[in-house]
Amino acid sequence: MTGSTTQAPGRTRGSLVRSKRVLPGFGLSLGISLLFISLVLLLPLTGLVAEASGMSWSQFWFVISDPRVVASYKVTLWTALAASLFNGVFGLLLAWCLVRYEFPGKRLIDAMVDLPFALPTAVAGITLATLLSRDGWYGQWLDTLGINLAYTPAGIVIAMAFTSLPFVVRTVQPVLEEMPPEDEEAAITLGASDGRVFRKVIFPTLWPALVTGVALSFTRSLGEFGAVIFIAGNTPYVSEVTSLMIFIRLQEYDYAAASAIAAMVLLVSLSLLFAITLWQGRYLRRLLGR
Amino acid sequence: MKYQSHHRVGDGPWVRRTLVLLTVLLATLFLAIPLILIFSQALGAGWGVMISNITDRYTLHAIGLTLFVALLTVPLNLVFGVALAWLVTRFHFPGRKLLITLIDIPFAVSPVVAGLLYLLLYGRNGWLGSWLGEYDVQLMFSWPGIVMVTVFVTCPFVARELIPLMQQQGSEEEEAAVTLGASGWRLFRKVTLPNIKWALIYGVVLTNARAVGEFGAVSVVSGNIRGQTNTLPLHVELLYQDYNIAGAFAAASLLAAIAVLTLAIKGVAEWRQARLMANDRPDRKLQ
Amino acid sequence: AERQLLNSSYDIARELFAAYNEQFKEYWLEKTGDTVTIDQSHAGSSKQAQAIIQGLKADVVTFNQVTDINILHERGQLIPEDWAERLPNNSSPYYSTMAYLVRKGNPKNIENWDDLVREDVELVMPNPKTSGNGRYTYLAALGYAQETFGDDQEKTDQFLADLLGRVKVFDSGGRGATTTFIERGIGDALLTFESEVLNIADRYPGEYEVVTPKISFLAEFPVTWIDEYVEQNGTEDLAKGYLTHLYSEEAQRLLAGFNYRVHDGVVKAEFSDRFPEVTLLPVSEIAGSWENAMETHFASGGKLDQLQRRR
Amino acid sequence: MSIKIDRLNKYFGDFRALQDISLDIPEGRLTALLGPSGSGKTTLLRIIAGLESATQGRILFGDRDVSQVPVKDRNVGFVFQHYALFRNMTVADNIAFGLESMPARSRPPKAEIRKSVERLLEMIQLPHLAKRYPAQLSGGQKQRVALARALATRPDILLLDEPFGALDARVRKDLRRWLRSLHDEFHFTSVFVTHDQEEALELSDQVVVMSQGQIEQVDAPTRLYARPGSRFVFDFLGHVNVIAGTVDAEGRLRQGEAWVTLPDAPAPGEAQLYLRPHEVHLVSEPTGQACLPFIIEAVNLIGAEVRIELKPKGWACDDIWEVGISHAEFSRWQPERGDQCFVSPDIGHLFKGESTSPETLTWRP
Amino acid sequence: MSIKIDRLNKYFGDFRALQDISLDIPEGRLTALLGPSGSGKTTLLRIIAGLESATQGRILFGDRDVSQVPVKDRNVGFVFQHYALFRNMTVADNIAFGLESMPARSRPPKAEIRKSVERLLEMIQLPHLAKRYPAQLSGGQKQRVALARALATRPDILLLDEPFGALDARVRKDLRRWLRSLHDEFHFTSVFVTHDQEEALELSDQVVVMSQGQIEQVDAPTRLYARPGSRFVFDFLGHVNVIAGTVDAEGRLRQGEAWVTLPDAPAPGEAQLYLRPHEVHLVSEPTGQACLPFIIEAVNLIGAEVRIELKPKGWACDDIWEVGISHAEFSRWQPERGDQCFVSPDIGHLFKGESTSPETLTWRP
Ligand SMILES: Nc1ncnc2c1ncn2[C@@H]1O[C@H](COP(=O)(O)OP(=O)(O)OP(=O)(O)O)[C@@H](O)[C@H]1O
Ligand SMILES: Nc1ncnc2c1ncn2[C@@H]1O[C@H](COP(=O)(O)OP(=O)(O)OP(=O)(O)O)[C@@H](O)[C@H]1O
Ligand SMILES: [Mg+2]
Ligand SMILES: [Mg+2]
Ligand SMILES: O=S(=O)([O-])[O-]
C-alpha cells in the first residue's frame, strides 16, 4: 500500500475518497441541479447553437455584419452603457443613502428599488412612454424646456436604466453594509479629507461590487426589449436596438439569422460577465488574500 | 454643550442633506411617479370602470392563468434554488464555479430570445417537439410552455438569494447536527431551513413577482389565445392594442399591485432576517 | 353538438372578430343546430404564422398579409400552394388601403404623397420590417412614385428615401403607431390602414381628419383554413363555413361597419360615402408579386435597407 | 503633549457609557486603559481621538481645548484592534497615506515621503514587505504596519485600541516588547486600551482601571498591583484568595473552623481578607497566626512555579484558592491531590464592613 | 473507548496537511492536540470525528475500524470553537437535538428526553436559561450549552476544537477548570485542540504536539515540559533562553565573551544550549561554571515572581533572555535597568550540531 502511495500523492486517491461527503444530500442536490440546469438552461441553448451552426461562416458573418444590425449594436451598446453608467451613479447614491442615513421614507424607497424587477417590462415601457410623451407628466414639462426624451436614444437609456436599476443597488448595498467603520476612521485620523477617504478607501472596496452591478445592469440592458420598444422611436440607424433586429428577423421567418444575432448578444454578455468574474477573482484575492 | 461629531465620510450635515434630497428626488421621479401613473391611469375613468375592466371575463381568466403559472413555477424554482444553493455552498467539487455562473444565463438572455429558444426546441419543427408530437404531446402554445419559459426566466432568483447567505453562514451548524446523529431531512428541516427562511421567502417573492410579470418570453410561446393562453401581461398588451387604455392600465395596476404587495412581503422578510442576524452578533454595536 | 374553432388573426382585429363570431355562431346554430365556441388568438400576423408552423393548432387564419399565409405552405406544408384560389377574391373577403390621418384642420395641408416629403412634415408609421401595415404603406408610396416618375429609378428611390426620412417614429406595429400619433401627439400625419384611420376619426370626432390619397395600395386581408389542423381537429366544415360566411351580405355589412372596404355590391353602395373612389394598385402592378416584393424590397439588404441607409 | 479630560460624560441614547470622567494623561508616557468588556474604554479612547463626541465635558491637548476640533485636525495616531489597514493599498502606500493626505502647502515632496516611508519600514523591521498587500501579511506584521502608518504623520498623541487583542499569545508578547522599546526611544504620549491586566501592568507607565463607565483607580503598575484601591481592582488584577468572616473581640477573623489573627487588632465586625497567591505560604500545621485548613484540589507543575489549587475544609469561599510554591519547595514537600494543608498569610488586605478601600496587613514570619 | 490512528495521511489537492500520523489515544483520558496555526490539529480532529475523510490510513475506535463509518454513526460528541449552536432553537431544544435525532427504535420517550435535558442543564449550571436562545447567551454560557449538547447522547468520545479559543481570559480559565472537573467525574475519552500551551499543559493527561502536519512529541504534560524532545517543542512550550556556540576541547561552550562549562565534557563542535527561565539563577559575578554577561533590559514586578529581561553583553542571541526571581530575592538585590549581571545555569538542554533531540545537563550548585 505504502509503496504505491508515495508515488501518487493525493490526486487520484484524493478525488476518490473525497466523494465521501460529510453532509447529506450531495447526490440529491447534484442530481436536481444538473437535471434542472441541463433541461431548463442548457438544452434550449442547443437550439440556438443548432440554428446558428446551420449557417456557413460567411452567411453568419453576412447576417451579423449587416449595416443596420451593426448600427443597432452601436445604439444598443451606447445606450446600455449610458444606462448602466447612470445606474452606477444613481444606484451607488441610492445604496449609499439607504445604508448610511436615516431619513423619512427610507424604508419605502428601499422597498421600491425592486419595483422594476417586479413590474412587467411592457408595462414599464408603456408607463415611461406615457410619462415622457409630449403631453405626459414629465414630457410637457420638458417640452417647455425644449427637451424631448421620448422616441430618442435618450428614451432607450431611460427605459434600460429603469429596468436594470435594482442590479446595482442590490449588489452594492450589502458591501456597503458590511464595510467596517474602522477603515474610514483610520483614514480620517490620518488627516484625510472626506473626498479623499471616499476615493482612496471606500471606493476601492466598493469597486468590485459596483462593477458587477453595472455589468449585470449592462447585460440586462443589452437584451431589453419590452420596455425599450415603446419608447425608442425605432428609427433605423438611430434608435433601433439589437433586440428589435432579432425580432425583425423572426418576423421574416429567418430563425437562423435571429439565432445568429442572439448568439452574438449572448456571447458578449456571457464573456463580459465571465471576464468580470475573473477580474474580480484576482482583485478580491489581493484584497482578501484568498 | 452639544456638537455633532463627524467621523464617518458623508456625515457632514450639508453633504448628508444634499445626498438624501437627491436620492428622494430621483427615487420619486424614477420609481414612485411611474407607479403612481399606473394607478392614476387605471382610475382615470373612475372606480366603476376600473372594476368592470378587472372583472371582465377575459381579464379574470388572465388573472387565473397567471396565478396558476406562478403557482407551478415557484415551487419548481424553489426546489431547484435550494438544491443548487445547498450543492454549491456545502460541497466542494470540480465545476462548482461553473454552475454558479450558469445560473446567470437567464439574466444574459433577452426574454424574447428565451422564448424563441424554447420554441425552436419544443415547437412542431424542433427536434424535441417533433418527437413529442408523435405522441400527441404539445407543450408550446399551452400552459406547460408558458410554465417552462417562466421557469427559465425566473430560475436564478432563489439561488441567487440563498447562495451568499448560506456561504456566509457556513456549515458548522449542519456539521454539529450530523455529529449529533441527525439524518438528512431532519437536518435540513430543523437546522438549515430556519436559518435561511427569510432569504428563501424573499427569493420566492421575487420569483413570484417576475413569474407573474413575465412578458417577452411568454408572449413568444403562448399562442395568445384569449381566454386560454393569455396571461395578465399579455392581456395588458391586448387591451392596449384595442385602445382600451384604461383597461390596459387597470390590468397593469393589478400587476403593479402584485409588485407592491411582493415588495411589502419582501420588506418584512428582510427586516426579520436583519433582526435575526443582529441577534446573532450581540457584540456588534448598534449604530 | 358543441364544437370548437380557433381563429388565429392579426393583432388589431379582436373586436371585429368578436362581433363576427357572435353573428356566425347564430348563423351556424340555425344552419346546423351546433353551438360553436370560437377562440380568438391575436398578435402580429408574422408571429401568428410562426406559432402555427410551430404547432399552434388554429383552424382558420384571418390575416392582413398574404405573405404570412404563403409561409404556412412554404415552411409548414400546412396548406396547399393554391390556397388563394379556394375562396373568392383571392381569398380575401375584405380589403383596405393606405390613408393618412392628419390633425384637425389639416394644418400642414397634406393631400397626397408628395406632400409627405416636405421638409416641415413629420410622419408616424409602423415599421415596414416588423409589420405588414408598414410594408403596405411603403408599397403604396412606391406605387405612387412609379406612376409619377415613370421609369426614373433614381427619382423613385429618392422619393421613397425622403419619405422614410420624414418618419419620426417607426413603431413595431400599427396600433403602436396610432398610440404614438394620438396619445403622444407626435407627427403631422399617421400613415396606416384606411380602416384604422377611419376608426380613429370616428372615435375622436372633430379632432382629426382623414386623407385618402388618389393613388394607393390594394391591401387584401386574406383568409384560409389550415388543412392539416382542421383535419386533426375534425373541423373542416366548420372552418370553411366560418370563412365562407364572411362573404355573406350580413357579414360584409359588419366588416364595412368596421371601416373595411368590401366586395358585396349592396353593402358597397350603402357605404359609398365613406370610401372614396381611388386608384388601388395591387402588388402585381407595383412589384410583380409578393415573393418579388419581399425579396427586392423587404429582405435583409433589400431596397428598403438601402433606402434607409443613413445618408 | 499631555491630555486633560475634564468631567466627561457620554450617553448613548439613555445609556450612560461614561460618567464624569476626569483624568490627566502625562506627556511622553504610556497610559493603559484597563477594564472589563463594556466598561467604556473604547468609548473614552474614541472620544479622545474625536471619533466620537462627548455629551458633556472637555478634552484638552496641552492647553488647547480640542473638544470642537474635528478628528483630522487633532493630529492623533490611532491603531485599531483589527488593524484596519487599507486592503487595496500596498504596505508602503498604507504608510504613506497620512503624509499624502496633508494639505498641499504643508505636504512634504514626493521624494521625502518615500524616504519617510523607508525609514518607518526600517523601524518596523519590514522593509522587504513594502510591496505586499495587507492580506499577504501575518497578524503581527499587519499590526506593525498599522503602527507605522499611525506614526508617519508624527502625531502628538498615539491611541491604540486593544492593539494586540487579535494576536496569538507569542506574537503578542513580541509585539508588546517591541512597542515598549519603540516608546522608550521616541517618547510619544500614548494611550492604549486592553482588558488583559498582565499587558497593562507590563507595558504601561500608568494604568487607568475602568468599570461601568467610571474610573476605579489610576496608578503606576507596581503600586496598583501592590495596593489595589477597591475590591473591583483586586478581583480584576489577577487571582485573589478571599476569606469572609467576622472579626471577634481578640482581633481574629473567623469563619467556621478557619481563623486568622489580624495584626493591629481592628474593631469587631464583618470583614473580608484578600490574599494574593504569592503573599501566602503553605504549611502542614496551623500556625499561631492562622488556621486555614484546605484540601489540595489540583497540583500544576508547569512553568516557573508550582501552582496549587485548594478547596476550603470546614469553611466556605466563593472561589477556589490558589497558592504558588517554588519547584524546590515542591520537591521537598511533594504535596498531592487530596492532601490536607494549611495556609499562612504574609501580606493581606482587609476590607471592613462595606468599606470600599482596603487596609494592608503584614504578618511577621 | 480508546482511539487508534494508523498511518494517516491527508491531502488537500496537492497540499499534504497530515503526514503519516500514527497515534494512540487512551481511554478515559483528556488528550490535547497542541501546535501552531496551520499545523493540522483541526484537520486531524475532524478526521477522527468523520467530518473529513482521510486520504490514506485507518482510524480505530477500540477494535472497530471506523474509517468508513459515517459521522452520524460514529457516536462522537463534537464541540466547535464558535459553538455552532442552532440559533433558531432554545437552549433546551439544542441540548435535546441529539436525543431526538436518534432512530425511532432506540430513541428514549419524550419524558425521558426532557429529564435528560434537565439533568444536563443542571450539570452546566444553567437550568434557569433553558428557554433562552443562543443569541441571548454570553460566550462562556454558549460553550457550556455546546458541551451539554455534545454530551447528551452519551458519546464514546468527546472532541473539542479550541473550545475556549473565542473566550475572554477569565471566562476561559473558569471553563477550563469546569471541564477538568467534569472530566474527572465522567471520564469520557476526550481530545481537544488548542494552540495555547498553558491550556494544554494544565488541562490534559497527554499532549500531542504537532507541527506542519506531523507529530513532534507525545507525552504527559510534566514530562513534556521537563524533557522536550526537539527544538520546536522547546520553543513552543514557553520562553526559552538560548546560547549558540562552539564546544572546545575542555568541554566549554563559547561564544564571544560568554562561556559555559558543560558537565560530562561532550565532544567538540557546534552546539546550542537551551535554558528555561526558572532553571537558571542570577549572580553578580561569573561563577566557575559559567560566564554569561548581560545588561538588564527590563524588570517586571508583577505577579508571583519578578521577571527580568536581559540583553547579552559581549555576545549575541536571537531572542532576549528572561529570568524569574522571587520577590524576596528581588528585595535583597534590587536589580535595576542598565545594571550588569551574570546568569548561572542549573539545568540545561544541549543540542549538538544538527541533532534534533537534546541532552539534559545538570550543574551542581
Ligand atoms: N454606538 C453605541 N451605541 C450604543 N451603545 C454603545 C455604543 N458604543 C458603545 N456602547 C455601549 O457603551 C458601553 C461601553 O462600550 P465600549 O465599547 O466603550 O466598551 P469597552 O470597554 O471598549 O469594551 P470591550 O472590551 O468589549 O471593547 C457598552 O455597554 C456598549 O454597549
Ligand atoms: N478544506 C481545506 N482545503 C485546503 N486546505 C485546507 C483545508 N482545511 C485546512 N487546510 C490546510 O491544512 C492545513 C492545516 O489546517 P488546520 O485547520 O488543520 O490547522 P490548525 O492546526 O487547526 O490551525 P489553527 O490553529 O489555525 O486552527 C492548513 O495549512 C490549512 O490551510
Ligand atoms: Mg473596546
Ligand atoms: Mg484549527
Ligand atoms: O420581457 S421583454 O418584454 O423585455 O422581452
Tab-separated table of C-alpha atoms in Angstrom, chain C residues 41-221:
chain	number	residue	atom	x	y	z
C	41	SER	CA	-55.785	34.419	-30.934
C	42	HIS	CA	-54.433	37.818	-31.830
C	43	ALA	CA	-50.891	39.009	-32.364
C	44	GLY	CA	-48.731	40.309	-35.159
C	45	SER	CA	-49.600	38.120	-38.139
C	46	SER	CA	-45.999	37.021	-38.739
C	47	LYS	CA	-45.823	35.898	-35.182
C	48	GLN	CA	-49.115	34.106	-35.590
C	49	ALA	CA	-47.882	32.324	-38.685
C	50	GLN	CA	-44.778	31.217	-36.820
C	51	ALA	CA	-46.852	29.926	-33.964
C	52	ILE	CA	-48.984	27.932	-36.371
C	53	ILE	CA	-45.933	26.491	-38.064
C	54	GLN	CA	-44.541	25.584	-34.643
C	55	GLY	CA	-47.735	23.825	-33.701
C	56	LEU	CA	-50.409	26.294	-32.663
C	57	LYS	CA	-53.421	24.302	-33.852
C	58	ALA	CA	-55.509	27.101	-35.334
C	59	ASP	CA	-58.322	26.030	-37.640
C	60	VAL	CA	-58.539	29.212	-39.623
C	61	VAL	CA	-56.332	32.199	-40.140
C	62	THR	CA	-57.607	35.672	-40.911
C	63	PHE	CA	-54.523	37.714	-41.613
C	64	ASN	CA	-53.652	41.089	-43.020
C	65	GLN	CA	-50.765	39.874	-45.162
C	66	VAL	CA	-50.727	37.387	-47.986
C	67	THR	CA	-47.112	36.507	-47.318
C	68	ASP	CA	-47.883	35.301	-43.861
C	69	ILE	CA	-50.306	32.775	-45.300
C	70	ASN	CA	-47.907	31.785	-48.038
C	71	ILE	CA	-45.381	30.917	-45.413
C	72	LEU	CA	-47.778	28.367	-43.952
C	73	HIS	CA	-47.407	26.494	-47.156
C	74	GLU	CA	-43.735	27.096	-47.715
C	75	ARG	CA	-42.475	26.403	-44.249
C	76	GLY	CA	-45.074	24.176	-42.776
C	77	GLN	CA	-46.747	22.401	-45.689
C	78	LEU	CA	-49.918	23.005	-43.725
C	79	ILE	CA	-51.959	24.277	-46.655
C	80	PRO	CA	-51.797	23.763	-50.420
C	81	GLU	CA	-49.982	26.214	-52.611
C	82	ASP	CA	-53.168	27.344	-54.341
C	83	TRP	CA	-54.902	28.331	-51.122
C	84	ALA	CA	-55.771	31.740	-52.564
C	85	GLU	CA	-57.929	30.137	-55.230
C	86	ARG	CA	-60.144	28.413	-52.714
C	87	LEU	CA	-62.299	31.399	-51.895
C	88	PRO	CA	-63.462	34.371	-53.969
C	89	ASN	CA	-61.361	37.495	-54.493
C	90	ASN	CA	-58.060	35.796	-53.827
C	91	SER	CA	-59.491	34.503	-50.595
C	92	SER	CA	-59.783	37.975	-49.178
C	93	PRO	CA	-63.330	38.778	-48.108
C	94	TYR	CA	-62.458	42.401	-47.429
C	95	TYR	CA	-59.715	44.817	-48.198
C	96	SER	CA	-58.471	48.243	-47.342
C	97	THR	CA	-55.952	50.741	-48.470
C	98	MET	CA	-53.483	53.127	-47.002
C	99	ALA	CA	-54.585	56.545	-45.834
C	100	TYR	CA	-53.347	59.452	-43.750
C	101	LEU	CA	-54.652	60.769	-40.514
C	102	VAL	CA	-53.857	64.429	-40.024
C	103	ARG	CA	-54.569	66.798	-37.219
C	104	LYS	CA	-57.654	68.985	-37.138
C	105	GLY	CA	-57.861	71.496	-39.961
C	106	ASN	CA	-55.017	69.734	-41.737
C	107	PRO	CA	-52.546	72.479	-40.725
C	108	LYS	CA	-49.726	71.149	-42.880
C	109	ASN	CA	-52.085	70.887	-45.802
C	110	ILE	CA	-51.339	67.283	-46.638
C	111	GLU	CA	-53.289	65.950	-49.567
C	112	ASN	CA	-51.151	63.474	-51.375
C	113	TRP	CA	-47.895	61.515	-51.277
C	114	ASP	CA	-45.752	64.393	-52.496
C	115	ASP	CA	-46.857	66.463	-49.507
C	116	LEU	CA	-45.367	63.918	-47.170
C	117	VAL	CA	-41.779	64.521	-48.231
C	118	ARG	CA	-41.880	68.228	-47.478
C	119	GLU	CA	-39.209	69.370	-45.042
C	120	ASP	CA	-41.730	70.612	-42.486
C	121	VAL	CA	-43.692	67.390	-42.236
C	122	GLU	CA	-43.136	64.722	-39.609
C	123	LEU	CA	-44.624	61.291	-40.079
C	124	VAL	CA	-45.523	58.350	-37.923
C	125	MET	CA	-45.828	54.914	-39.460
C	126	PRO	CA	-45.333	51.313	-38.430
C	127	ASN	CA	-42.019	49.685	-39.165
C	128	PRO	CA	-42.094	48.004	-42.620
C	129	LYS	CA	-39.692	45.467	-41.223
C	130	THR	CA	-41.996	44.304	-38.483
C	131	SER	CA	-45.478	44.965	-39.719
C	132	GLY	CA	-47.478	44.373	-42.869
C	133	ASN	CA	-49.091	47.684	-42.320
C	134	GLY	CA	-45.758	49.437	-42.768
C	135	ARG	CA	-44.963	47.335	-45.801
C	136	TYR	CA	-48.224	48.343	-47.474
C	137	THR	CA	-47.533	51.992	-46.891
C	138	TYR	CA	-44.138	51.550	-48.422
C	139	LEU	CA	-45.613	49.800	-51.449
C	140	ALA	CA	-48.319	52.429	-51.782
C	141	ALA	CA	-45.725	55.156	-51.830
C	142	LEU	CA	-43.719	53.122	-54.309
C	143	GLY	CA	-46.770	52.754	-56.499
C	144	TYR	CA	-47.315	56.483	-56.410
C	145	ALA	CA	-43.685	57.153	-57.254
C	146	GLN	CA	-43.728	54.737	-60.149
C	147	GLU	CA	-46.815	56.395	-61.548
C	148	THR	CA	-45.303	59.839	-61.094
C	149	PHE	CA	-41.692	59.306	-62.167
C	150	GLY	CA	-42.239	56.547	-64.671
C	151	ASP	CA	-39.023	54.720	-65.293
C	152	ASP	CA	-36.783	57.150	-63.478
C	153	GLN	CA	-35.484	54.772	-60.889
C	154	GLU	CA	-33.335	57.383	-59.223
C	155	LYS	CA	-36.166	59.791	-58.602
C	156	THR	CA	-38.348	56.989	-57.328
C	157	ASP	CA	-35.671	55.941	-54.886
C	158	GLN	CA	-35.050	59.487	-53.847
C	159	PHE	CA	-38.718	59.998	-53.224
C	160	LEU	CA	-39.003	56.892	-51.071
C	161	ALA	CA	-35.829	57.710	-49.191
C	162	ASP	CA	-37.140	61.205	-48.476
C	163	LEU	CA	-40.429	59.801	-47.294
C	164	LEU	CA	-38.764	57.343	-44.925
C	165	GLY	CA	-36.509	60.118	-43.760
C	166	ARG	CA	-39.536	62.137	-42.687
C	167	VAL	CA	-40.688	59.414	-40.304
C	168	LYS	CA	-40.234	60.396	-36.694
C	169	VAL	CA	-41.267	57.149	-35.081
C	170	PHE	CA	-41.336	53.642	-36.513
C	171	ASP	CA	-43.492	51.675	-34.171
C	172	SER	CA	-43.307	47.927	-34.358
C	173	GLY	CA	-46.994	47.597	-35.090
C	174	GLY	CA	-49.982	49.520	-36.370
C	175	ARG	CA	-51.566	50.133	-33.012
C	176	GLY	CA	-48.294	51.320	-31.583
C	177	ALA	CA	-48.064	53.897	-34.332
C	178	THR	CA	-51.598	55.036	-33.689
C	179	THR	CA	-50.886	55.415	-29.989
C	180	THR	CA	-47.783	57.395	-30.774
C	181	PHE	CA	-49.705	59.731	-33.018
C	182	ILE	CA	-52.786	60.120	-30.853
C	183	GLU	CA	-51.679	59.682	-27.272
C	184	ARG	CA	-48.178	61.044	-27.552
C	185	GLY	CA	-49.045	63.781	-30.044
C	186	ILE	CA	-46.091	63.008	-32.268
C	187	GLY	CA	-46.075	63.792	-36.027
C	188	ASP	CA	-48.207	65.633	-38.548
C	189	ALA	CA	-49.552	62.578	-40.325
C	190	LEU	CA	-50.086	58.967	-39.393
C	191	LEU	CA	-49.753	56.542	-42.307
C	192	THR	CA	-51.730	53.396	-41.790
C	193	PHE	CA	-54.746	51.411	-42.955
C	194	GLU	CA	-57.711	53.393	-44.022
C	195	SER	CA	-59.818	51.286	-41.695
C	196	GLU	CA	-57.675	52.294	-38.747
C	197	VAL	CA	-57.690	55.918	-39.764
C	198	LEU	CA	-61.476	55.964	-40.068
C	199	ASN	CA	-61.836	54.223	-36.739
C	200	ILE	CA	-59.851	56.913	-35.025
C	201	ALA	CA	-61.693	59.686	-36.756
C	202	ASP	CA	-64.941	58.105	-35.521
C	203	ARG	CA	-63.580	57.800	-32.059
C	204	TYR	CA	-62.346	61.375	-31.723
C	205	PRO	CA	-64.888	63.289	-33.745
C	206	GLY	CA	-63.655	66.656	-34.914
C	207	GLU	CA	-60.088	66.223	-33.758
C	208	TYR	CA	-58.588	64.580	-36.791
C	209	GLU	CA	-59.134	64.485	-40.482
C	210	VAL	CA	-58.809	61.606	-42.882
C	211	VAL	CA	-56.939	61.993	-46.120
C	212	THR	CA	-57.104	59.232	-48.683
C	213	PRO	CA	-54.562	59.742	-51.469
C	214	LYS	CA	-55.696	59.389	-55.030
C	215	ILE	CA	-53.353	56.558	-55.680
C	216	SER	CA	-52.830	53.882	-53.108
C	217	PHE	CA	-52.292	50.227	-52.462
C	218	LEU	CA	-54.787	47.427	-52.564
C	219	ALA	CA	-54.337	45.847	-49.166
C	220	GLU	CA	-56.022	42.479	-49.151
C	221	PHE	CA	-56.956	40.675	-45.954
